[in-house]
Coordinates of C-alpha atoms in Angstrom, one line a residue:
M1 CA 102.0 146.4 22.3
K2 CA 103.5 143.2 21.1
H3 CA 107.3 143.6 20.8
V4 CA 108.8 141.5 18.1
P5 CA 112.6 141.1 17.6
A6 CA 113.5 142.8 14.4
S7 CA 115.7 139.9 13.5
T8 CA 112.5 137.9 12.8
G9 CA 111.6 140.5 10.2
E10 CA 108.0 140.9 11.5
V11 CA 106.2 144.2 12.0
L12 CA 105.3 145.7 15.4
R13 CA 101.6 146.4 16.0
R14 CA 99.3 147.9 18.6
E15 CA 95.6 147.2 18.5
I16 CA 93.4 150.3 19.0
A17 CA 89.6 150.8 19.3
Y18 CA 87.8 150.0 16.1
G19 CA 85.6 152.7 14.5
D20 CA 84.7 154.4 11.3
P21 CA 87.9 155.1 9.5
A22 CA 86.5 158.3 8.0
L23 CA 86.3 159.8 11.5
L24 CA 89.9 158.9 12.2
L25 CA 90.9 160.2 8.8
R26 CA 90.0 163.8 9.8
R27 CA 92.8 163.7 12.4
F28 CA 95.3 163.0 9.7
A29 CA 94.1 166.0 7.6
R30 CA 97.3 168.0 8.0
Q31 CA 99.8 165.1 7.7
K32 CA 102.2 165.0 4.7
D33 CA 101.3 162.8 1.7
L34 CA 98.2 161.3 3.2
T35 CA 96.8 158.1 1.7
F36 CA 93.4 156.7 2.6
L37 CA 92.4 153.4 1.0
D38 CA 88.7 153.2 1.8
S39 CA 86.3 150.3 1.8
A40 CA 83.3 152.3 2.4
L41 CA 81.1 149.6 1.0
P42 CA 82.2 146.2 2.4
Q43 CA 81.0 143.2 0.4
G44 CA 82.2 140.1 2.2
E45 CA 85.9 139.6 1.5
L46 CA 85.7 142.5 -1.0
G47 CA 86.2 145.7 0.8
R48 CA 87.1 144.0 4.0
Y49 CA 90.0 146.3 4.8
S50 CA 90.7 150.0 4.9
Y51 CA 94.0 151.8 5.5
I52 CA 95.3 155.2 6.5
A53 CA 99.0 156.1 6.1
A54 CA 100.9 159.4 6.0
D55 CA 104.4 160.9 6.4
P56 CA 106.3 158.4 4.1
F57 CA 110.0 157.8 4.3
E58 CA 110.5 157.5 0.5
T59 CA 108.7 158.6 -2.7
F60 CA 108.7 156.6 -5.9
T61 CA 108.1 158.4 -9.2
L62 CA 109.4 158.2 -12.8
A63 CA 113.1 159.1 -13.2
E64 CA 114.2 161.4 -16.0
G65 CA 113.8 159.6 -19.4
E66 CA 112.8 156.4 -17.7
G67 CA 110.5 153.9 -19.5
G68 CA 107.5 152.1 -17.9
L69 CA 109.1 148.7 -17.8
A70 CA 112.3 150.1 -16.3
A71 CA 110.3 152.0 -13.7
L72 CA 108.4 148.8 -12.7
A73 CA 111.6 146.8 -12.5
R74 CA 113.1 149.5 -10.2
L75 CA 109.9 149.4 -8.1
D76 CA 110.3 145.6 -7.7
R77 CA 113.9 146.2 -6.5
R78 CA 112.7 148.8 -4.0
L79 CA 110.1 146.3 -2.7
K80 CA 112.7 143.6 -2.4
R81 CA 114.9 146.0 -0.5
W82 CA 112.2 146.3 2.2
S83 CA 110.8 142.8 2.0
L84 CA 109.1 141.4 5.1
P85 CA 107.1 138.2 5.9
R86 CA 103.4 138.8 6.4
A87 CA 101.9 138.6 9.9
P88 CA 98.8 136.5 8.9
E89 CA 96.6 137.8 11.6
L90 CA 96.8 141.4 10.3
P91 CA 95.3 143.0 7.1
P92 CA 97.5 142.5 4.0
F93 CA 98.9 146.1 3.8
Q94 CA 101.5 146.1 6.6
G95 CA 103.6 148.9 5.3
G96 CA 104.7 149.4 1.7
F97 CA 104.2 151.6 -1.4
A98 CA 100.8 153.2 -1.9
G99 CA 99.5 155.9 -4.3
Y100 CA 98.4 156.1 -7.9
I101 CA 99.4 155.1 -11.5
A102 CA 98.0 157.5 -14.1
Y103 CA 96.2 156.1 -17.1
E104 CA 98.9 157.6 -19.4
F105 CA 101.6 155.5 -17.7
A106 CA 100.5 152.9 -20.4
R107 CA 102.1 155.1 -23.1
L108 CA 105.5 154.3 -21.3
L109 CA 104.8 150.6 -21.6
E110 CA 104.0 150.5 -25.3
P111 CA 106.0 152.6 -27.9
Q112 CA 103.1 151.9 -30.3
I113 CA 100.8 154.3 -28.5
M114 CA 103.4 156.8 -27.2
A115 CA 103.1 159.3 -30.0
R116 CA 99.3 159.1 -30.1
T117 CA 98.5 159.4 -26.3
P118 CA 98.9 162.8 -24.6
P119 CA 101.2 162.9 -21.5
P120 CA 99.3 163.3 -18.3
D121 CA 99.1 166.7 -16.5
I122 CA 100.6 165.1 -13.4
A123 CA 103.4 162.6 -12.6
P124 CA 102.6 159.3 -14.5
I125 CA 103.3 157.3 -11.3
L126 CA 103.4 158.5 -7.7
L127 CA 103.8 156.0 -4.9
H128 CA 104.9 156.6 -1.3
A129 CA 106.7 154.2 1.0
Y130 CA 104.9 154.1 4.3
D131 CA 106.6 152.5 7.3
T132 CA 103.5 152.8 9.5
V133 CA 99.9 152.1 8.6
V134 CA 96.5 152.2 10.5
A135 CA 94.8 149.0 9.3
F136 CA 91.1 148.3 9.7
D137 CA 89.4 144.9 9.4
H138 CA 85.7 145.7 8.9
Q139 CA 84.7 142.0 9.1
A140 CA 86.4 141.4 12.4
R141 CA 85.7 144.9 13.5
R142 CA 89.4 145.4 14.7
C143 CA 92.0 148.0 14.0
W144 CA 95.8 148.1 14.4
I145 CA 98.6 150.6 14.1
V146 CA 101.3 148.5 12.2
S147 CA 104.9 149.7 11.9
T148 CA 107.9 148.2 10.1
G149 CA 110.5 150.5 11.6
F150 CA 111.9 151.2 8.1
P151 CA 114.0 152.9 6.8
E152 CA 116.1 151.8 9.8
T153 CA 117.7 148.4 9.1
D154 CA 119.7 147.9 12.2
P155 CA 117.5 145.5 14.3
E156 CA 117.6 147.6 17.5
E157 CA 117.2 150.9 15.7
R158 CA 114.3 149.5 13.7
I159 CA 112.4 148.4 16.9
R160 CA 113.0 151.9 18.4
R161 CA 111.7 153.6 15.3
A162 CA 108.7 151.3 15.1
E163 CA 107.8 151.9 18.7
R164 CA 108.2 155.7 18.3
R165 CA 106.1 155.8 15.2
I166 CA 103.3 153.7 16.7
A167 CA 103.3 156.1 19.7
E168 CA 103.1 159.1 17.4
I169 CA 100.2 157.7 15.4
E170 CA 98.4 156.6 18.6
N171 CA 98.7 160.2 20.0
L172 CA 97.5 161.6 16.7
C173 CA 94.4 159.3 16.9
L174 CA 93.6 160.8 20.3
T175 CA 93.7 164.4 19.2
P176 CA 90.5 166.4 18.6
E177 CA 89.1 166.3 15.1
P178 CA 90.0 169.5 13.2
A179 CA 87.2 171.4 11.6
L180 CA 86.8 171.0 7.9
A181 CA 85.4 173.6 5.4
G182 CA 81.8 172.7 4.8
D183 CA 80.3 175.6 2.8
Y184 CA 81.2 174.8 -0.8
V185 CA 79.3 174.5 -4.0
I186 CA 80.5 173.7 -7.5
A187 CA 77.6 173.4 -10.0
S188 CA 78.9 174.9 -13.2
W189 CA 80.8 172.1 -15.0
R190 CA 82.3 172.3 -18.4
S191 CA 82.6 169.2 -20.6
N192 CA 85.2 168.7 -23.3
F193 CA 82.3 167.7 -25.5
T194 CA 79.0 169.2 -26.4
R195 CA 76.2 166.6 -26.4
A196 CA 76.2 166.7 -30.2
D197 CA 80.0 166.3 -30.3
Y198 CA 79.9 163.4 -27.9
E199 CA 77.3 161.5 -29.8
A200 CA 79.3 162.1 -33.0
A201 CA 82.4 160.7 -31.2
I202 CA 80.4 157.6 -30.4
Q203 CA 79.3 157.2 -34.0
R204 CA 82.9 157.6 -35.1
T205 CA 83.8 154.8 -32.7
I206 CA 81.1 152.6 -34.1
D207 CA 82.5 153.3 -37.6
Y208 CA 85.9 152.1 -36.4
I209 CA 84.2 148.9 -35.1
L210 CA 82.3 148.4 -38.4
A211 CA 85.6 148.9 -40.3
G212 CA 87.2 146.1 -38.3
D213 CA 89.7 148.2 -36.3
I214 CA 88.4 147.2 -32.9
F215 CA 85.6 145.2 -31.3
Q216 CA 84.9 147.8 -28.6
A217 CA 86.3 151.0 -27.0
N218 CA 85.5 152.9 -23.9
I219 CA 84.9 156.6 -24.7
A220 CA 84.6 159.2 -21.9
Q221 CA 83.8 162.9 -21.5
R222 CA 85.6 165.1 -19.0
F223 CA 84.0 167.7 -16.8
D224 CA 86.0 170.4 -15.1
A225 CA 85.5 173.5 -13.0
E226 CA 87.5 176.0 -11.0
I227 CA 87.8 175.3 -7.3
P228 CA 86.3 178.2 -5.2
P229 CA 88.5 179.7 -2.4
G230 CA 88.5 177.7 0.8
F231 CA 87.3 174.5 -0.9
D232 CA 88.3 171.5 1.1
P233 CA 88.8 168.3 -1.0
L234 CA 88.8 166.1 2.1
A235 CA 85.3 167.5 3.1
F236 CA 84.2 166.8 -0.5
Y237 CA 85.5 163.2 -0.2
L238 CA 83.6 162.6 3.0
N239 CA 80.5 163.8 1.2
L240 CA 81.2 161.6 -1.8
R241 CA 81.6 158.4 0.3
K242 CA 78.3 159.1 2.0
L243 CA 76.5 159.5 -1.3
N244 CA 78.3 156.9 -3.3
P245 CA 80.1 154.4 -1.0
A246 CA 82.3 152.0 -2.9
T247 CA 84.4 149.0 -2.4
F248 CA 87.7 150.5 -3.7
G249 CA 87.4 154.1 -2.6
A250 CA 90.4 156.3 -1.9
F251 CA 91.5 159.8 -0.9
L252 CA 95.0 161.0 -1.6
D253 CA 96.4 164.3 -0.5
Y254 CA 99.9 164.7 -2.1
G255 CA 100.1 168.5 -1.8
A256 CA 99.6 169.9 -5.3
V257 CA 97.7 166.8 -6.4
K258 CA 94.7 165.5 -4.5
V259 CA 92.5 162.6 -5.6
A260 CA 89.0 161.5 -4.4
S261 CA 87.8 158.1 -5.7
S262 CA 84.7 156.0 -5.2
S263 CA 85.6 153.2 -7.5
P264 CA 83.7 149.9 -7.4
E265 CA 86.3 148.1 -9.6
R266 CA 89.4 146.2 -8.9
L267 CA 92.1 146.1 -11.6
V268 CA 94.2 143.3 -10.1
S269 CA 95.1 142.0 -6.7
F270 CA 97.9 139.6 -5.7
D271 CA 98.0 137.6 -2.4
G272 CA 101.5 136.3 -2.9
E273 CA 100.5 133.4 -5.1
T274 CA 97.3 134.2 -7.1
A275 CA 96.3 137.2 -9.1
E276 CA 92.7 138.3 -9.4
A277 CA 91.1 140.8 -11.8
R278 CA 87.4 141.9 -11.5
P279 CA 86.3 143.6 -14.8
I280 CA 83.1 145.5 -14.8
K281 CA 81.1 145.8 -18.0
G282 CA 77.4 146.5 -18.2
T283 CA 75.6 149.2 -16.2
R284 CA 72.1 150.3 -15.3
R285 CA 71.1 153.2 -13.0
R286 CA 69.4 152.5 -9.7
D287 CA 65.9 153.8 -9.0
A288 CA 64.3 154.7 -5.7
N289 CA 61.2 152.8 -6.7
A290 CA 61.9 149.1 -5.8
S291 CA 59.8 147.8 -8.6
I292 CA 61.5 149.9 -11.2
D293 CA 64.9 149.1 -9.7
A294 CA 64.2 145.4 -10.0
E295 CA 63.1 145.9 -13.7
L296 CA 66.4 147.7 -14.4
K297 CA 68.3 144.9 -12.7
A298 CA 66.5 142.2 -14.7
E299 CA 67.0 144.2 -17.9
L300 CA 70.8 144.3 -17.3
L301 CA 71.0 140.6 -16.6
A302 CA 69.0 139.8 -19.8
S303 CA 71.0 142.2 -22.0
R304 CA 72.8 140.3 -24.7
K305 CA 74.8 143.4 -25.6
D306 CA 76.1 144.0 -22.1
R307 CA 76.9 140.3 -21.6
A308 CA 78.7 140.1 -24.9
E309 CA 80.7 143.2 -23.9
N310 CA 81.6 141.7 -20.5
V311 CA 82.7 138.4 -22.0
M312 CA 84.9 140.3 -24.5
I313 CA 86.8 142.0 -21.7
V314 CA 87.0 138.7 -19.8
D315 CA 88.7 137.2 -22.8
L316 CA 91.1 140.2 -22.9
L317 CA 92.0 139.8 -19.3
R318 CA 92.5 136.0 -19.6
N319 CA 95.0 136.9 -22.3
D320 CA 96.6 139.6 -20.1
L321 CA 97.0 137.3 -17.1
S322 CA 98.2 134.4 -19.3
R323 CA 101.3 136.5 -20.0
V324 CA 102.5 136.2 -16.4
A325 CA 100.6 133.2 -15.0
E326 CA 101.6 129.5 -14.9
P327 CA 100.1 127.7 -17.9
G328 CA 96.7 126.2 -17.3
T329 CA 96.0 128.2 -14.1
V330 CA 93.9 131.1 -15.6
Q331 CA 90.3 130.6 -14.7
V332 CA 87.0 132.5 -14.7
P333 CA 85.2 131.6 -11.4
V334 CA 82.5 134.3 -11.9
L335 CA 81.1 135.3 -15.3
C336 CA 78.7 138.3 -15.5
G337 CA 77.7 138.3 -11.9
L338 CA 75.4 141.2 -10.7
E339 CA 76.7 143.8 -8.2
S340 CA 74.5 146.7 -7.0
Y341 CA 75.9 150.0 -5.7
A342 CA 74.4 153.2 -4.5
S343 CA 73.7 154.6 -7.9
V344 CA 74.1 151.8 -10.4
H345 CA 73.9 148.1 -11.0
H346 CA 77.0 146.4 -12.7
L347 CA 77.8 143.1 -14.4
T348 CA 81.1 142.0 -12.9
S349 CA 83.3 139.0 -13.7
V350 CA 86.3 137.5 -11.9
V351 CA 89.5 136.2 -13.6
T352 CA 92.2 134.5 -11.6
G353 CA 95.6 133.0 -12.3
R354 CA 98.7 131.8 -10.4
L355 CA 101.7 133.9 -11.0
A356 CA 104.5 132.0 -12.7
A357 CA 107.9 131.5 -11.0
G358 CA 110.2 134.4 -11.7
K359 CA 107.4 136.8 -12.4
S360 CA 107.0 139.9 -10.1
R361 CA 104.3 142.3 -9.2
G362 CA 105.8 144.8 -11.6
D363 CA 105.4 142.2 -14.4
L364 CA 101.8 141.7 -13.3
I365 CA 101.1 145.5 -13.6
A366 CA 102.8 145.6 -17.0
A367 CA 100.6 142.8 -18.2
C368 CA 97.3 144.1 -17.0
F369 CA 97.6 147.9 -17.0
P370 CA 95.5 149.7 -18.0
G371 CA 92.4 147.6 -17.4
G372 CA 90.7 146.3 -20.5
S373 CA 87.2 147.4 -19.2
I374 CA 88.2 151.0 -19.6
T375 CA 90.1 150.7 -22.9
G376 CA 88.4 148.1 -25.1
A377 CA 89.6 145.4 -27.4
P378 CA 92.1 144.9 -28.9
K379 CA 93.7 147.0 -26.2
M380 CA 96.4 148.8 -28.2
R381 CA 94.2 150.0 -31.0
A382 CA 91.4 150.9 -28.6
Q383 CA 93.9 153.1 -26.7
E384 CA 94.9 154.8 -29.9
I385 CA 91.3 155.6 -30.8
I386 CA 90.6 156.8 -27.3
A387 CA 93.5 159.3 -27.5
E388 CA 92.3 160.4 -30.9
I389 CA 88.7 161.0 -29.9
E390 CA 89.0 162.2 -26.3
R391 CA 91.9 164.6 -27.0
V392 CA 92.7 165.2 -23.3
P393 CA 94.7 163.1 -20.9
R394 CA 92.6 161.0 -18.5
N395 CA 95.2 161.5 -15.7
V396 CA 94.3 159.4 -12.6
Y397 CA 90.9 158.5 -14.1
C398 CA 91.1 154.9 -15.5
G399 CA 94.5 154.6 -13.9
S400 CA 95.0 152.8 -10.6
I401 CA 95.1 153.5 -6.9
G402 CA 96.2 151.0 -4.3
F403 CA 99.1 149.4 -2.5
L404 CA 102.1 147.1 -2.9
S405 CA 102.9 145.7 0.5
F406 CA 106.4 145.0 1.8
T407 CA 105.0 141.5 2.6
G408 CA 104.3 140.6 -1.0
E409 CA 100.6 141.4 -1.5
M410 CA 99.1 144.0 -3.9
D411 CA 95.7 145.5 -4.5
L412 CA 95.0 148.1 -7.2
N413 CA 91.7 149.5 -8.3
I414 CA 90.6 151.0 -11.6
A415 CA 90.2 154.6 -10.8
I416 CA 86.7 155.3 -12.2
R417 CA 84.2 157.6 -10.3
T418 CA 87.4 159.6 -9.5
V419 CA 88.0 163.4 -9.1
L420 CA 91.4 165.0 -9.5
F421 CA 92.1 168.3 -7.8
H422 CA 95.1 170.1 -9.5
E423 CA 96.2 173.6 -10.3
G424 CA 93.1 175.2 -8.9
R425 CA 90.7 173.0 -10.8
A426 CA 88.6 169.8 -10.2
E427 CA 88.0 167.3 -13.0
F428 CA 86.2 164.0 -13.3
Q429 CA 85.1 161.8 -16.3
G430 CA 82.3 159.5 -17.2
G431 CA 82.5 156.9 -20.0
G432 CA 81.1 153.8 -21.4
G433 CA 82.0 150.8 -23.5
I434 CA 81.0 151.3 -27.2
T435 CA 80.1 148.3 -29.4
A436 CA 78.5 148.0 -32.8
K437 CA 75.1 147.9 -31.2
S438 CA 75.6 151.1 -29.1
H439 CA 73.2 154.0 -29.5
P440 CA 74.9 157.4 -29.2
A441 CA 72.1 159.1 -27.3
D442 CA 71.9 156.2 -24.8
E443 CA 75.7 156.2 -24.3
Y444 CA 75.6 159.9 -23.6
E445 CA 72.9 159.4 -20.9
E446 CA 75.0 156.6 -19.4
T447 CA 78.0 158.8 -18.9
L448 CA 75.7 161.3 -17.0
A449 CA 74.3 158.5 -14.8
K450 CA 77.8 157.4 -13.9
V451 CA 79.0 160.8 -12.7
A452 CA 75.6 162.0 -11.2
R453 CA 76.7 161.1 -7.6
I454 CA 80.0 162.9 -8.0
A455 CA 78.3 166.1 -9.3
R456 CA 75.8 165.9 -6.4
S457 CA 78.6 165.6 -3.9
F458 CA 79.9 169.0 -5.1
E459 CA 76.5 170.7 -4.6
R460 CA 76.1 170.1 -0.9
R461 CA 76.7 172.5 1.9
D462 CA 77.8 171.9 5.5
A463 CA 77.8 168.2 4.8
T464 CA 80.7 167.4 7.1

């Protein structure tokens, strides 16, 4: 282990054998407030890193009566309290806050939509401060246990705590894998819409567009079911990542709330200087027949509707980032690029901008949250229409999961393809962007295509 004097402010680290993080994750199954940020589908620099963290020393959630901007400002102050320089040879998350921001956190940022948007069933924001992280670099095929020694601040005490925590985690990594429940099936899902109701909702959204209220809105249907006795959400997640590996996957076990996500989409990242958003708009299903799959891919690339939809969200994000970026630095290095995943093809764009002096990560979240690709444009009116039509909170779905490192970096996904386990039930949503050219029947089928892998992950037995 490399011992670093705490007065330098750096972290301590111990390199351990590289392996599949999902195998190591099982050894953390009984640890408190477990966070797994999972790049099950590495794509170059995208999905390069995965992280496991548990047993936080501090929890951040909304204070009584607190607004969204005040909460983010308080989060910035907490991050500044624990600030560290980055060790450049290690993955970006070297200790810090990680967890989720629910979609309805947005109602706390904009009084205009507060009255129209239902409150979430769970805490609007729940982040844990982790002093120790297991960090994987899939590109270099290396893995480290990294520890800050926080909340100790005395230099010698901080080193002692960091050494002790690294030893604890290393011992945990060497323990036998606990058995997970494998015999589970959930096949009877109930949507908050009938097919006829959903198609009518899409037509109502089109009517709003034709009336000039909005250009686009993303409308979702929610499926839910009771969890059978003995159901193990971790075993489910391990199934899900096999069936639908994603670049920005996650598993959170926060006691009463558990979340499994196989999201392909980044909301916004920050490397200490530059912010990057990667909006996805435009989807086609994959097909096992290579010829048909190629036709679907070509159809997506040639679709004027999907391209127009994507460009619309890019413009929205350029506007969002411009609120916190240095003038003239917002750029679009990729417009409507094709990305293929296990079950779908997507059109993805990239929007970047250099954060202006004096702006913080909290300011960046306030400017970009929630992502335009899962609201529509203009964003405020689209959110109002979503609340009116969907009638139920989205909770973690279309919110964000990710980290804010003590070293200044941040990476947050858009939590699509996401399951919430709460109060004895499981729920997940599927939605799509509606434009004036949308066909209600096609949009309904698209929602089913997007959640098909999630539903199949619930139907398997002994899959662990």
